[in-house]
Backbone as numpy.savetxt, mean C-alpha at the origin, in Angstrom:
# Nx Ny Nz CAx CAy CAz Cx Cy Cz
-9.59 3.60 8.86 -8.93 3.06 7.68 -7.96 4.09 7.11
-7.41 3.85 5.95 -6.34 4.68 5.41 -6.53 4.86 3.91
-5.62 5.60 3.30 -5.54 5.76 1.85 -4.07 5.60 1.47
-3.81 4.98 0.30 -2.42 4.85 -0.12 -2.31 4.87 -1.63
-1.08 5.08 -2.09 -0.79 4.95 -3.52 0.58 4.34 -3.70
0.74 3.65 -4.80 2.03 3.11 -5.23 2.28 3.57 -6.66
3.47 4.13 -6.90 3.85 4.61 -8.24 5.05 3.83 -8.72
5.01 3.40 -9.98 6.14 2.72 -10.60 6.24 3.18 -12.05
7.44 3.61 -12.46 7.59 4.04 -13.85 8.71 5.04 -14.04
8.52 5.96 -14.97 9.51 7.00 -15.24 9.76 7.80 -13.97
11.03 8.01 -13.58 11.30 8.76 -12.35 10.57 10.10 -12.32
9.93 10.38 -11.20 9.18 11.61 -11.01 9.54 12.25 -9.68
9.41 13.58 -9.61 9.42 14.22 -8.31 8.21 13.74 -7.52
8.39 13.52 -6.23 7.26 13.10 -5.41 6.11 14.11 -5.50
6.44 15.36 -5.67 5.43 16.41 -5.79 4.45 16.14 -6.93
4.95 15.57 -8.02 4.11 15.35 -9.20 2.93 14.44 -8.90
3.15 13.44 -8.06 2.10 12.48 -7.75 1.41 12.82 -6.43
2.16 13.32 -5.46 1.60 13.57 -4.13 0.71 14.80 -4.06
1.09 15.87 -4.77 0.41 17.15 -4.60 -0.35 17.63 -5.83
0.14 17.35 -7.03 -0.41 18.00 -8.22 -1.76 17.46 -8.71
-2.07 16.17 -8.58 -3.37 15.71 -9.08 -4.54 16.42 -8.41
-5.66 16.51 -9.12 -6.84 17.21 -8.59 -7.32 16.59 -7.28
-7.29 15.27 -7.20 -7.69 14.57 -5.98 -6.50 13.79 -5.45
-5.43 14.53 -5.18 -4.17 13.93 -4.75 -4.32 13.25 -3.40
-3.30 12.50 -3.02 -3.33 11.86 -1.70 -3.38 12.92 -0.60
-2.77 14.06 -0.81 -2.84 15.14 0.18 -4.28 15.63 0.31
-4.97 15.78 -0.82 -6.38 16.16 -0.77 -7.21 15.07 -0.07
-6.87 13.82 -0.34 -7.61 12.71 0.28 -7.41 12.66 1.80
-6.30 13.21 2.28 -6.08 13.22 3.72 -7.14 14.06 4.44
-7.74 15.00 3.71 -8.82 15.82 4.26 -10.19 15.48 3.69
-10.23 15.01 2.44 -11.50 14.87 1.74 -11.58 13.54 0.99
-11.36 12.44 1.68 -11.50 11.14 1.04 -12.94 10.91 0.61
-13.11 10.39 -0.62 -14.46 10.15 -1.14 -14.92 8.71 -0.94
-13.98 7.77 -0.91 -14.35 6.35 -0.88 -13.93 5.63 0.40
-13.25 6.33 1.29 -12.79 5.69 2.51 -13.88 5.62 3.57
-13.62 4.84 4.62 -14.55 4.75 5.75 -14.62 6.10 6.44
-13.47 6.79 6.58 -13.42 8.12 7.15 -13.09 9.13 6.06
-13.68 10.32 6.17 -13.35 11.39 5.23 -11.95 11.92 5.49
-11.57 12.01 6.76 -10.28 12.58 7.16 -9.32 11.48 7.55
-8.10 11.55 7.04 -7.03 10.60 7.37 -5.85 11.40 7.91
-5.89 11.70 9.21 -4.92 12.61 9.79 -4.08 12.04 10.91
-4.05 10.69 11.04 -3.32 10.06 12.14 -1.91 9.64 11.75
-1.27 10.47 10.95 0.09 10.17 10.51 0.15 9.87 9.03
1.36 9.85 8.50 1.58 9.57 7.08 2.98 9.00 6.91
3.23 8.51 5.72 4.57 8.04 5.41 4.79 8.00 3.92
6.05 8.18 3.54 6.48 8.05 2.16 7.72 7.17 2.15
7.78 6.22 1.23 8.97 5.40 1.04 9.34 5.40 -0.42
10.64 5.46 -0.72 11.05 5.50 -2.11 12.41 4.83 -2.30
12.61 4.38 -3.53 13.87 3.77 -3.93 14.65 4.82 -4.72
15.78 5.31 -4.19 16.55 6.32 -4.93 16.99 5.80 -6.29
17.02 6.69 -7.27 17.44 6.31 -8.62 18.85 5.70 -8.59
19.00 4.54 -9.24 20.31 3.91 -9.37 20.82 3.23 -8.13
20.06 3.24 -7.04 20.53 2.64 -5.80 20.06 1.20 -5.69
20.91 0.34 -5.16 20.53 -1.04 -4.90 20.40 -1.30 -3.40
20.40 -0.22 -2.61 20.26 -0.36 -1.17 18.81 -0.39 -0.72
18.62 -0.15 0.55 17.27 -0.18 1.10 16.51 1.08 0.70
15.18 1.01 0.65 14.40 2.21 0.36 14.49 3.21 1.51
14.33 4.48 1.17 14.28 5.54 2.17 12.86 5.68 2.69
12.74 6.07 3.96 11.43 6.28 4.57 11.38 7.65 5.23
10.23 8.31 5.13 9.90 9.45 5.96 8.52 9.20 6.53
8.40 9.22 7.86 7.11 8.98 8.50 6.93 9.98 9.64
5.70 10.39 9.86 5.43 11.34 10.93 4.02 11.11 11.46
3.76 11.57 12.68 2.48 11.30 13.33 1.43 12.35 13.03
1.82 13.51 12.48 0.86 14.56 12.18 0.17 14.32 10.86
-0.78 15.16 10.51 -1.47 15.02 9.22 -0.59 15.45 8.06
-0.82 14.83 6.91 0.01 15.13 5.74 -0.26 16.50 5.17
-1.48 17.00 5.36 -1.88 18.21 4.63 -1.11 19.46 5.05
-0.50 19.49 6.22 0.21 20.71 6.62 1.63 20.44 7.08
2.22 19.35 6.62 3.58 19.01 7.04 4.60 19.70 6.14
5.36 20.63 6.69 6.31 21.41 5.90 7.47 20.56 5.43
7.88 19.58 6.23 8.99 18.72 5.81 8.61 17.87 4.60
7.38 17.36 4.59 6.92 16.58 3.44 6.84 17.46 2.20
6.34 18.67 2.36 6.26 19.61 1.24 7.65 19.89 0.67
8.63 20.10 1.55 10.00 20.36 1.12 10.60 19.13 0.43
10.40 17.98 1.01 10.94 16.74 0.45 10.37 16.48 -0.94
9.08 16.69 -1.09 8.41 16.36 -2.35 8.94 17.18 -3.52
9.45 18.36 -3.25 9.98 19.23 -4.30 11.38 18.84 -4.75
12.02 17.91 -4.04 13.44 17.64 -4.31 13.79 16.17 -4.50
12.91 15.26 -4.11 13.20 13.83 -4.24 12.54 13.28 -5.50
13.33 12.60 -6.30 12.84 11.98 -7.53 13.05 10.47 -7.43
12.06 9.70 -7.85 12.17 8.25 -7.73 11.37 7.56 -8.83
11.82 6.37 -9.25 11.03 5.57 -10.19 9.98 4.70 -9.49
10.05 4.61 -8.15 9.11 3.75 -7.43 8.95 4.28 -6.02
7.75 4.69 -5.70 7.53 5.12 -4.33 6.15 4.72 -3.83
6.06 4.60 -2.50 4.82 4.35 -1.78 4.48 5.60 -0.98
3.20 5.90 -0.85 2.75 6.98 0.03 1.49 6.52 0.73
1.35 6.88 2.01 0.27 6.35 2.84 -0.18 7.43 3.81
-1.49 7.60 3.95 -2.05 8.48 4.98 -2.91 7.63 5.89
-2.79 7.85 7.19 -3.33 6.91 8.17 -4.56 7.45 8.89
-5.53 6.58 9.05 -6.64 6.79 9.99 -6.63 5.58 10.91
-6.23 5.77 12.14 -6.03 4.66 13.07 -7.30 3.87 13.30
-7.16 2.54 13.40 -8.29 1.67 13.72 -8.22 1.21 15.18
-7.48 1.95 16.00 -7.45 1.64 17.42 -6.08 1.57 18.04
-5.03 1.44 17.22 -3.68 1.43 17.76 -3.16 2.86 17.86
-2.09 3.03 18.63 -1.60 4.36 18.99 -1.14 5.15 17.76
-1.29 6.46 17.88 -0.75 7.36 16.86 0.69 7.65 17.25
1.60 6.92 16.62 3.03 7.05 16.89 3.79 6.72 15.62
5.04 7.20 15.54 5.78 7.09 14.29 5.99 5.64 13.88
6.22 4.75 14.82 6.47 3.35 14.47 5.22 2.65 13.97
4.06 3.28 14.10 2.82 2.70 13.56 2.45 3.27 12.20
3.27 4.19 11.68 2.99 4.78 10.37 3.59 3.92 9.27
2.88 3.82 8.18 3.31 3.07 7.00 4.12 4.01 6.10
4.90 3.46 5.16 5.17 2.05 4.89 6.10 1.45 5.95
6.10 0.13 6.02 7.03 -0.61 6.85 8.12 -1.18 5.93
9.30 -1.41 6.49 10.46 -1.78 5.67 11.21 -2.94 6.32
11.66 -3.85 5.46 12.58 -4.92 5.87 13.53 -5.15 4.71
14.80 -4.82 4.89 15.75 -4.92 3.78 15.29 -4.05 2.63
15.17 -4.64 1.43 14.69 -3.90 0.27 13.17 -3.90 0.13
12.48 -4.52 1.06 11.04 -4.69 0.94 10.28 -3.59 1.67
9.23 -3.09 1.02 8.29 -2.15 1.64 6.89 -2.74 1.62
6.09 -2.34 2.61 4.74 -2.88 2.79 3.84 -1.77 3.33
2.63 -1.66 2.79 1.63 -0.77 3.38 0.26 -1.40 3.21
-0.67 -0.95 4.06 -1.94 -1.66 4.21 -3.05 -0.66 4.49
-4.21 -0.91 3.93 -5.45 -0.24 4.32 -6.43 -1.32 4.74
-7.06 -1.15 5.88 -7.99 -2.15 6.37 -7.72 -2.44 7.83
-8.07 -3.64 8.26 -7.85 -4.01 9.65 -8.01 -5.52 9.81
-7.41 -6.02 10.88 -7.67 -7.38 11.35 -8.68 -7.25 12.48
-9.90 -7.70 12.25 -10.95 -7.60 13.27 -10.56 -8.44 14.49
-10.72 -7.86 15.67 -10.37 -8.58 16.89 -8.88 -8.71 17.11
-8.09 -7.82 16.50 -6.64 -7.96 16.55 -6.10 -7.99 17.97
-6.63 -7.16 18.86 -6.07 -7.08 20.21 -6.23 -8.41 20.94
-7.30 -9.13 20.66 -7.50 -10.43 21.31 -6.58 -11.50 20.76
-6.25 -11.41 19.49 -5.44 -12.47 18.86 -3.98 -12.06 18.64
-3.62 -10.87 19.08 -2.28 -10.34 18.79 -1.17 -11.27 19.28
-1.31 -11.78 20.49 -0.26 -12.66 21.03 -0.12 -13.92 20.19
-1.25 -14.54 19.83 -1.19 -15.76 19.03 -0.52 -15.52 17.68
-0.83 -14.38 17.05 -0.22 -14.07 15.75 1.27 -13.77 15.91
1.62 -13.04 16.96 3.02 -12.69 17.17 3.89 -13.93 17.36
3.33 -14.94 18.02 4.10 -16.17 18.25 4.36 -16.96 16.96
3.63 -16.64 15.90 3.84 -17.30 14.62 4.90 -16.61 13.76
5.33 -15.42 14.16 6.40 -14.73 13.45 7.72 -15.43 13.74
8.55 -15.60 12.71 9.85 -16.25 12.89 10.67 -15.54 13.97
11.29 -16.28 14.89 12.06 -15.65 15.96 13.11 -14.67 15.45
13.74 -14.96 14.32 14.77 -14.07 13.78 14.20 -12.74 13.31
12.89 -12.71 13.03 12.24 -11.49 12.55 11.51 -10.74 13.66
11.13 -11.43 14.71 10.26 -10.83 15.71 10.83 -9.55 16.31
12.12 -9.53 16.57 12.73 -8.37 17.23 12.71 -7.12 16.35
12.42 -7.26 15.05 12.37 -6.11 14.17 11.03 -5.38 14.21
10.02 -6.00 14.80 8.71 -5.35 14.89 8.82 -4.19 15.88
8.55 -2.98 15.41 8.73 -1.78 16.24 7.42 -1.23 16.80
6.32 -1.41 16.07 5.07 -0.80 16.46 4.07 -1.79 17.01
2.79 -1.37 17.01 1.74 -2.18 17.63 0.58 -2.46 16.68
0.76 -2.21 15.39 -0.36 -2.34 14.45 -0.55 -3.76 13.94
-1.79 -4.04 13.54 -2.07 -5.28 12.82 -1.32 -5.30 11.48
-1.16 -4.12 10.86 -0.51 -4.04 9.54 0.94 -4.52 9.59
1.68 -4.10 10.60 3.08 -4.52 10.71 3.17 -6.01 11.05
2.28 -6.49 11.89 2.26 -7.92 12.18 1.99 -8.73 10.92
1.05 -8.26 10.09 0.78 -8.92 8.81 2.04 -8.99 7.96
2.80 -7.89 7.91 4.03 -7.84 7.12 5.02 -8.90 7.60
5.22 -8.99 8.90 6.21 -9.93 9.41 5.73 -11.38 9.35
4.44 -11.59 9.38 3.93 -12.93 9.10 4.18 -13.30 7.64
3.95 -12.36 6.73 4.22 -12.63 5.31 5.70 -12.91 5.08
6.57 -12.16 5.74 8.01 -12.43 5.64 8.33 -13.84 6.18
7.70 -14.19 7.27 7.89 -15.52 7.85 7.49 -16.62 6.88
6.42 -16.37 6.11 5.89 -17.38 5.19 6.47 -17.27 3.79
7.60 -16.55 3.63 8.32 -16.59 2.36 8.10 -15.44 1.42
7.81 -14.25 1.93 7.53 -13.09 1.08 8.66 -12.81 0.09
9.88 -12.97 0.52 11.02 -12.60 -0.33 11.21 -13.57 -1.50
10.66 -14.77 -1.39 10.77 -15.74 -2.48 9.48 -15.84 -3.31
8.34 -15.66 -2.67 7.05 -15.89 -3.33 6.01 -14.94 -2.73
5.99 -13.67 -3.17 5.06 -12.71 -2.54 3.60 -13.14 -2.56
3.02 -13.57 -3.70 1.60 -13.95 -3.65 1.32 -15.13 -2.71
2.20 -16.13 -2.75 2.01 -17.28 -1.87 2.15 -16.92 -0.41
3.12 -16.05 -0.09 3.34 -15.65 1.30 2.15 -14.85 1.83
1.62 -13.95 1.02 0.46 -13.17 1.46 -0.76 -14.08 1.61
-0.91 -15.04 0.71 -2.02 -16.00 0.83 -1.91 -16.81 2.13
-0.70 -17.22 2.48 -0.51 -17.97 3.73 -0.72 -17.06 4.95
-0.27 -15.81 4.86 -0.50 -14.87 5.95 -1.99 -14.69 6.20
-2.77 -14.46 5.14 -4.21 -14.28 5.30 -4.85 -15.56 5.84
-4.39 -16.69 5.34 -4.94 -17.96 5.82 -4.76 -18.14 7.31
-3.59 -17.78 7.82 -3.36 -17.97 9.26 -4.11 -16.93 10.08
-4.24 -15.70 9.58 -5.01 -14.68 10.30 -6.48 -15.11 10.38
-7.01 -15.64 9.28 -8.41 -16.09 9.32 -8.59 -17.27 10.27
-7.65 -18.19 10.26 -7.77 -19.34 11.16 -7.72 -18.89 12.62
-6.75 -18.08 12.97 -6.63 -17.62 14.36 -7.83 -16.75 14.74
-8.28 -15.91 13.80 -9.43 -15.07 14.09 -10.66 -15.90 14.41
-10.90 -16.94 13.64 -12.09 -17.75 13.87 -11.97 -18.58 15.14
-10.73 -18.92 15.51 -10.52 -19.57 16.81 -10.92 -18.64 17.96
-10.86 -17.33 17.70 -11.25 -16.34 18.71 -12.69 -15.87 18.51
-13.43 -16.53 17.64 -14.82 -16.18 17.46 -15.09 -15.02 16.53
-14.12 -14.65 15.71 -14.28 -13.54 14.77 -14.72 -14.12 13.43
-15.88 -13.74 12.96 -16.43 -14.34 11.74 -15.70 -13.88 10.49
-15.37 -12.59 10.44 -14.70 -12.02 9.26 -13.42 -11.31 9.71
-12.34 -12.05 9.88 -11.14 -11.45 10.47 -10.40 -10.44 9.59
-10.35 -10.66 8.26 -9.44 -9.89 7.42 -10.15 -8.88 6.53
-9.62 -7.66 6.53 -10.03 -6.61 5.61 -8.74 -5.94 5.13
-8.46 -6.02 3.81 -7.17 -5.48 3.40 -7.13 -5.07 1.94
-6.45 -3.98 1.70 -5.74 -3.76 0.45 -4.29 -3.55 0.86
-3.39 -4.23 0.19 -1.97 -4.25 0.56 -1.13 -3.98 -0.67
-0.07 -3.20 -0.49 0.96 -3.05 -1.53 2.29 -3.48 -0.94
3.07 -4.20 -1.73 4.39 -4.64 -1.30 5.34 -4.57 -2.49
6.59 -4.18 -2.24 7.56 -4.04 -3.32 8.96 -4.43 -2.86
9.75 -4.91 -3.82 11.16 -5.18 -3.59 12.04 -4.17 -4.33
11.44 -3.12 -4.88 12.18 -2.12 -5.64 12.18 -2.36 -7.13
11.80 -3.55 -7.56 11.72 -3.87 -8.98 10.27 -4.05 -9.43
9.48 -4.73 -8.62 8.07 -4.99 -8.92 7.20 -4.51 -7.76
5.92 -4.34 -8.04 4.94 -4.00 -7.01 3.81 -5.02 -7.08
3.47 -5.60 -5.95 2.32 -6.50 -5.84 1.23 -5.77 -5.05
0.01 -5.79 -5.54 -1.10 -5.14 -4.85 -2.24 -6.13 -4.69
-2.80 -6.22 -3.49 -3.81 -7.23 -3.14 -5.08 -6.54 -2.65
-6.22 -7.10 -3.04 -7.52 -6.64 -2.54 -8.31 -7.86 -2.08
-8.60 -7.92 -0.78 -9.27 -9.09 -0.24 -9.92 -8.74 1.10
-11.05 -9.37 1.40 -11.63 -9.34 2.74 -12.36 -10.65 2.97
-12.39 -11.07 4.23 -13.06 -12.33 4.58 -14.53 -12.29 4.22
-15.13 -11.11 4.27 -16.55 -10.96 4.01 -16.85 -10.78 2.53
-15.81 -10.56 1.71 -16.03 -10.32 0.30 -16.50 -8.91 0.00
-16.23 -7.98 0.92 -16.59 -6.57 0.74 -15.37 -5.71 1.04
-14.42 -5.77 0.15 -13.12 -5.14 0.41 -13.15 -3.64 0.19
-12.20 -2.95 0.82 -12.01 -1.52 0.62 -11.61 -1.26 -0.84
-11.82 -0.04 -1.28 -11.62 0.30 -2.69 -10.14 0.22 -3.09
-9.90 -0.14 -4.36 -8.56 -0.17 -4.92 -8.67 -0.07 -6.44
-7.79 0.76 -7.04 -7.83 1.03 -8.47 -6.42 0.99 -9.04
-6.34 0.68 -10.34 -5.06 0.78 -11.05 -5.26 1.62 -12.30
-4.18 2.28 -12.72 -4.26 3.15 -13.88 -4.22 2.35 -15.17
-4.86 2.87 -16.19 -4.87 2.23 -17.51 -3.50 2.34 -18.17
-3.29 1.56 -19.21 -2.04 1.59 -19.95 -1.79 3.00 -20.50
-0.56 3.45 -20.38 -0.23 4.81 -20.80 -0.42 4.99 -22.31
-0.05 3.98 -23.09 -0.19 4.14 -24.55 -1.66 4.32 -24.95
-2.57 3.64 -24.26 -3.99 3.82 -24.54 -4.47 5.21 -24.12
-3.99 5.67 -22.97 -4.42 6.98 -22.48 -3.91 8.12 -23.35
-2.71 7.94 -23.93 -2.19 8.99 -24.83 -3.13 9.20 -26.01
-3.68 8.11 -26.53 -4.60 8.22 -27.67 -5.89 8.92 -27.26
-6.36 8.64 -26.04 -7.58 9.26 -25.57 -7.39 10.73 -25.20
-6.19 11.05 -24.66 -5.95 12.38 -24.11 -4.59 12.92 -24.56
-4.43 13.21 -25.84 -3.13 13.70 -26.32 -2.73 15.05 -25.73
-3.69 15.76 -25.12 -3.40 17.07 -24.56 -2.78 17.01 -23.16
-2.76 15.82 -22.54 -2.25 15.70 -21.17 -0.73 15.54 -21.20
-0.03 16.55 -20.72 1.43 16.59 -20.80 2.07 15.42 -20.06
1.56 15.11 -18.90 2.15 14.04 -18.09 2.24 12.74 -18.88
1.22 12.43 -19.67 1.20 11.18 -20.43 2.24 11.15 -21.53
2.64 12.33 -22.00 3.67 12.40 -23.03 5.07 12.23 -22.45
5.19 12.43 -21.15 6.51 12.45 -20.51 6.89 11.13 -19.86
5.94 10.22 -19.69 6.24 8.98 -18.97 6.25 7.80 -19.93
6.90 6.74 -19.51 7.03 5.55 -20.34 5.75 4.73 -20.34
5.65 3.81 -21.29 4.50 2.91 -21.35 4.42 2.01 -20.12
5.54 1.84 -19.41 5.58 0.96 -18.24 5.04 1.65 -16.98
4.78 2.94 -17.05 4.36 3.68 -15.86 2.97 3.25 -15.40
2.83 3.08 -14.09 1.56 2.60 -13.55 1.37 3.14 -12.13
0.12 3.40 -11.77 -0.26 3.78 -10.42 -1.30 2.80 -9.89
-1.16 2.46 -8.62 -2.19 1.71 -7.91 -2.60 2.58 -6.72
-3.91 2.80 -6.55 -4.36 3.80 -5.57 -5.62 3.32 -4.84
-5.78 3.79 -3.62 -7.00 3.50 -2.88 -8.21 4.15 -3.52
-8.03 5.34 -4.05 -9.10 5.97 -4.82 -8.49 6.83 -5.90
-9.18 7.01 -7.03 -8.62 7.73 -8.17 -8.11 9.13 -7.80
-7.05 9.54 -8.48 -6.43 10.85 -8.23 -7.09 11.96 -9.04
-8.06 11.62 -9.85 -8.77 12.60 -10.66 -9.87 11.90 -11.43
-10.53 12.66 -12.31 -11.67 12.10 -13.05 -11.41 12.02 -14.55
-10.14 11.85 -14.95 -9.81 11.72 -16.37 -10.51 10.49 -16.93
-11.36 10.64 -17.95 -12.10 9.48 -18.48 -11.16 8.37 -18.97
-11.46 7.16 -18.57 -10.70 6.00 -19.01 -9.42 5.74 -18.26
-9.12 6.57 -17.25 -7.81 6.47 -16.59 -7.76 5.42 -15.50
-8.90 5.09 -14.88 -8.87 4.25 -13.69 -9.75 3.02 -13.83
-9.27 1.92 -13.27 -9.96 0.64 -13.31 -10.00 0.05 -11.90
-11.14 -0.44 -11.50 -11.25 -1.04 -10.17 -10.59 -2.42 -10.15
-9.78 -2.66 -9.14 -9.21 -3.99 -8.94 -10.35 -4.91 -8.50
-10.55 -6.05 -9.16 -11.66 -6.93 -8.78 -11.53 -7.45 -7.35
-12.67 -7.77 -6.76 -12.70 -8.37 -5.44 -11.88 -9.66 -5.44
-11.15 -9.91 -4.34 -10.36 -11.14 -4.15 -9.40 -11.36 -5.31
-8.53 -10.39 -5.54 -7.56 -10.51 -6.62 -6.28 -9.76 -6.26
-5.23 -10.00 -7.04 -3.99 -9.25 -6.87 -3.39 -8.96 -8.24
-2.62 -7.90 -8.29 -1.93 -7.54 -9.52 -0.45 -7.40 -9.28
0.31 -7.54 -10.36 1.76 -7.36 -10.32 2.14 -6.31 -11.36
2.77 -5.24 -10.90 3.35 -4.23 -11.78 4.82 -4.58 -11.92
5.26 -4.86 -13.14 6.60 -5.40 -13.35 7.10 -5.02 -14.74
8.38 -5.28 -14.99 8.93 -5.08 -16.32 8.19 -5.99 -17.30
7.79 -5.45 -18.44 7.00 -6.23 -19.38 5.53 -6.15 -19.03
4.79 -7.19 -19.36 3.34 -7.19 -19.16 2.99 -7.31 -17.68
2.11 -6.43 -17.21 1.59 -6.56 -15.86 0.58 -7.70 -15.80
0.27 -8.14 -14.59 -0.64 -9.28 -14.42 -1.73 -8.96 -13.42
-2.90 -9.56 -13.61 -4.01 -9.47 -12.66 -4.56 -10.87 -12.48
-4.55 -11.36 -11.24 -4.92 -12.75 -10.97 -5.85 -12.86 -9.77
-6.61 -13.96 -9.68 -7.44 -14.19 -8.49 -6.57 -14.41 -7.26
-7.10 -14.04 -6.09 -6.39 -14.24 -4.84 -7.24 -15.10 -3.90
-6.63 -16.17 -3.39 -7.31 -17.07 -2.46 -6.39 -17.35 -1.28
-6.85 -17.16 -0.05 -6.02 -17.47 1.11 -5.60 -18.94 1.12
-4.45 -19.20 1.72 -3.93 -20.57 1.83 -3.96 -20.98 3.28
-4.64 -22.05 3.63 -4.64 -22.51 5.02 -3.23 -22.88 5.46
-2.89 -22.55 6.69 -1.57 -22.87 7.26 -1.78 -23.67 8.54
């Protein structure tokens, strides 16, 4: 499995979120507390939307571990963004190669995933044939995660992210059960168009991998007026993470089982998530 984080809010150096927290994603690459594996060293990736840009997000991905990558360390000290994704990978059976590292990108959209499609190798062909022909040639790697992304794009991700993800999960579960897999889907997913972030927590068995979101900044300022970071960021700032970046009291909330949230301008939302049969 993997660990990931999504940041949205006041522009920050990547270093501020990637390296500085007590239990940062870099620390989690060696010492994950809530993941299936303690070590997540099968590659990493960072994607970000440059300030003021309306183009595609930038990506940096590599097959080595995040904890000793000099290029990532250099990048983190110089890149500032209002919205970025970061992911550390523990392979569930597919090759350790750059095209299998998250996040994945299509136009302005980014996608990353923790979990797995059980029995993916047996059903891979059937799922691939459901991807829209115009999109199929863009699939570069061999992961279940990238296939999930392109199925969601096929089912309307750019117009209706929650509905498209629900239809993607519905078809994966249907195909999985046709192949005799009782619990095909295990996922926490983040997806963004550069303006909003959607985060999903779901598994066919109802025992999903961990996922947390940060509390409202205005509430945290009252609880912790001594924390400089909270004084420097806007009330709109939010983090969604596979596991908390520290133990600040009141800072982290578990995303409920079978639900999704939207980080957006104005009030964020948290809603139930149910797969849609296709």
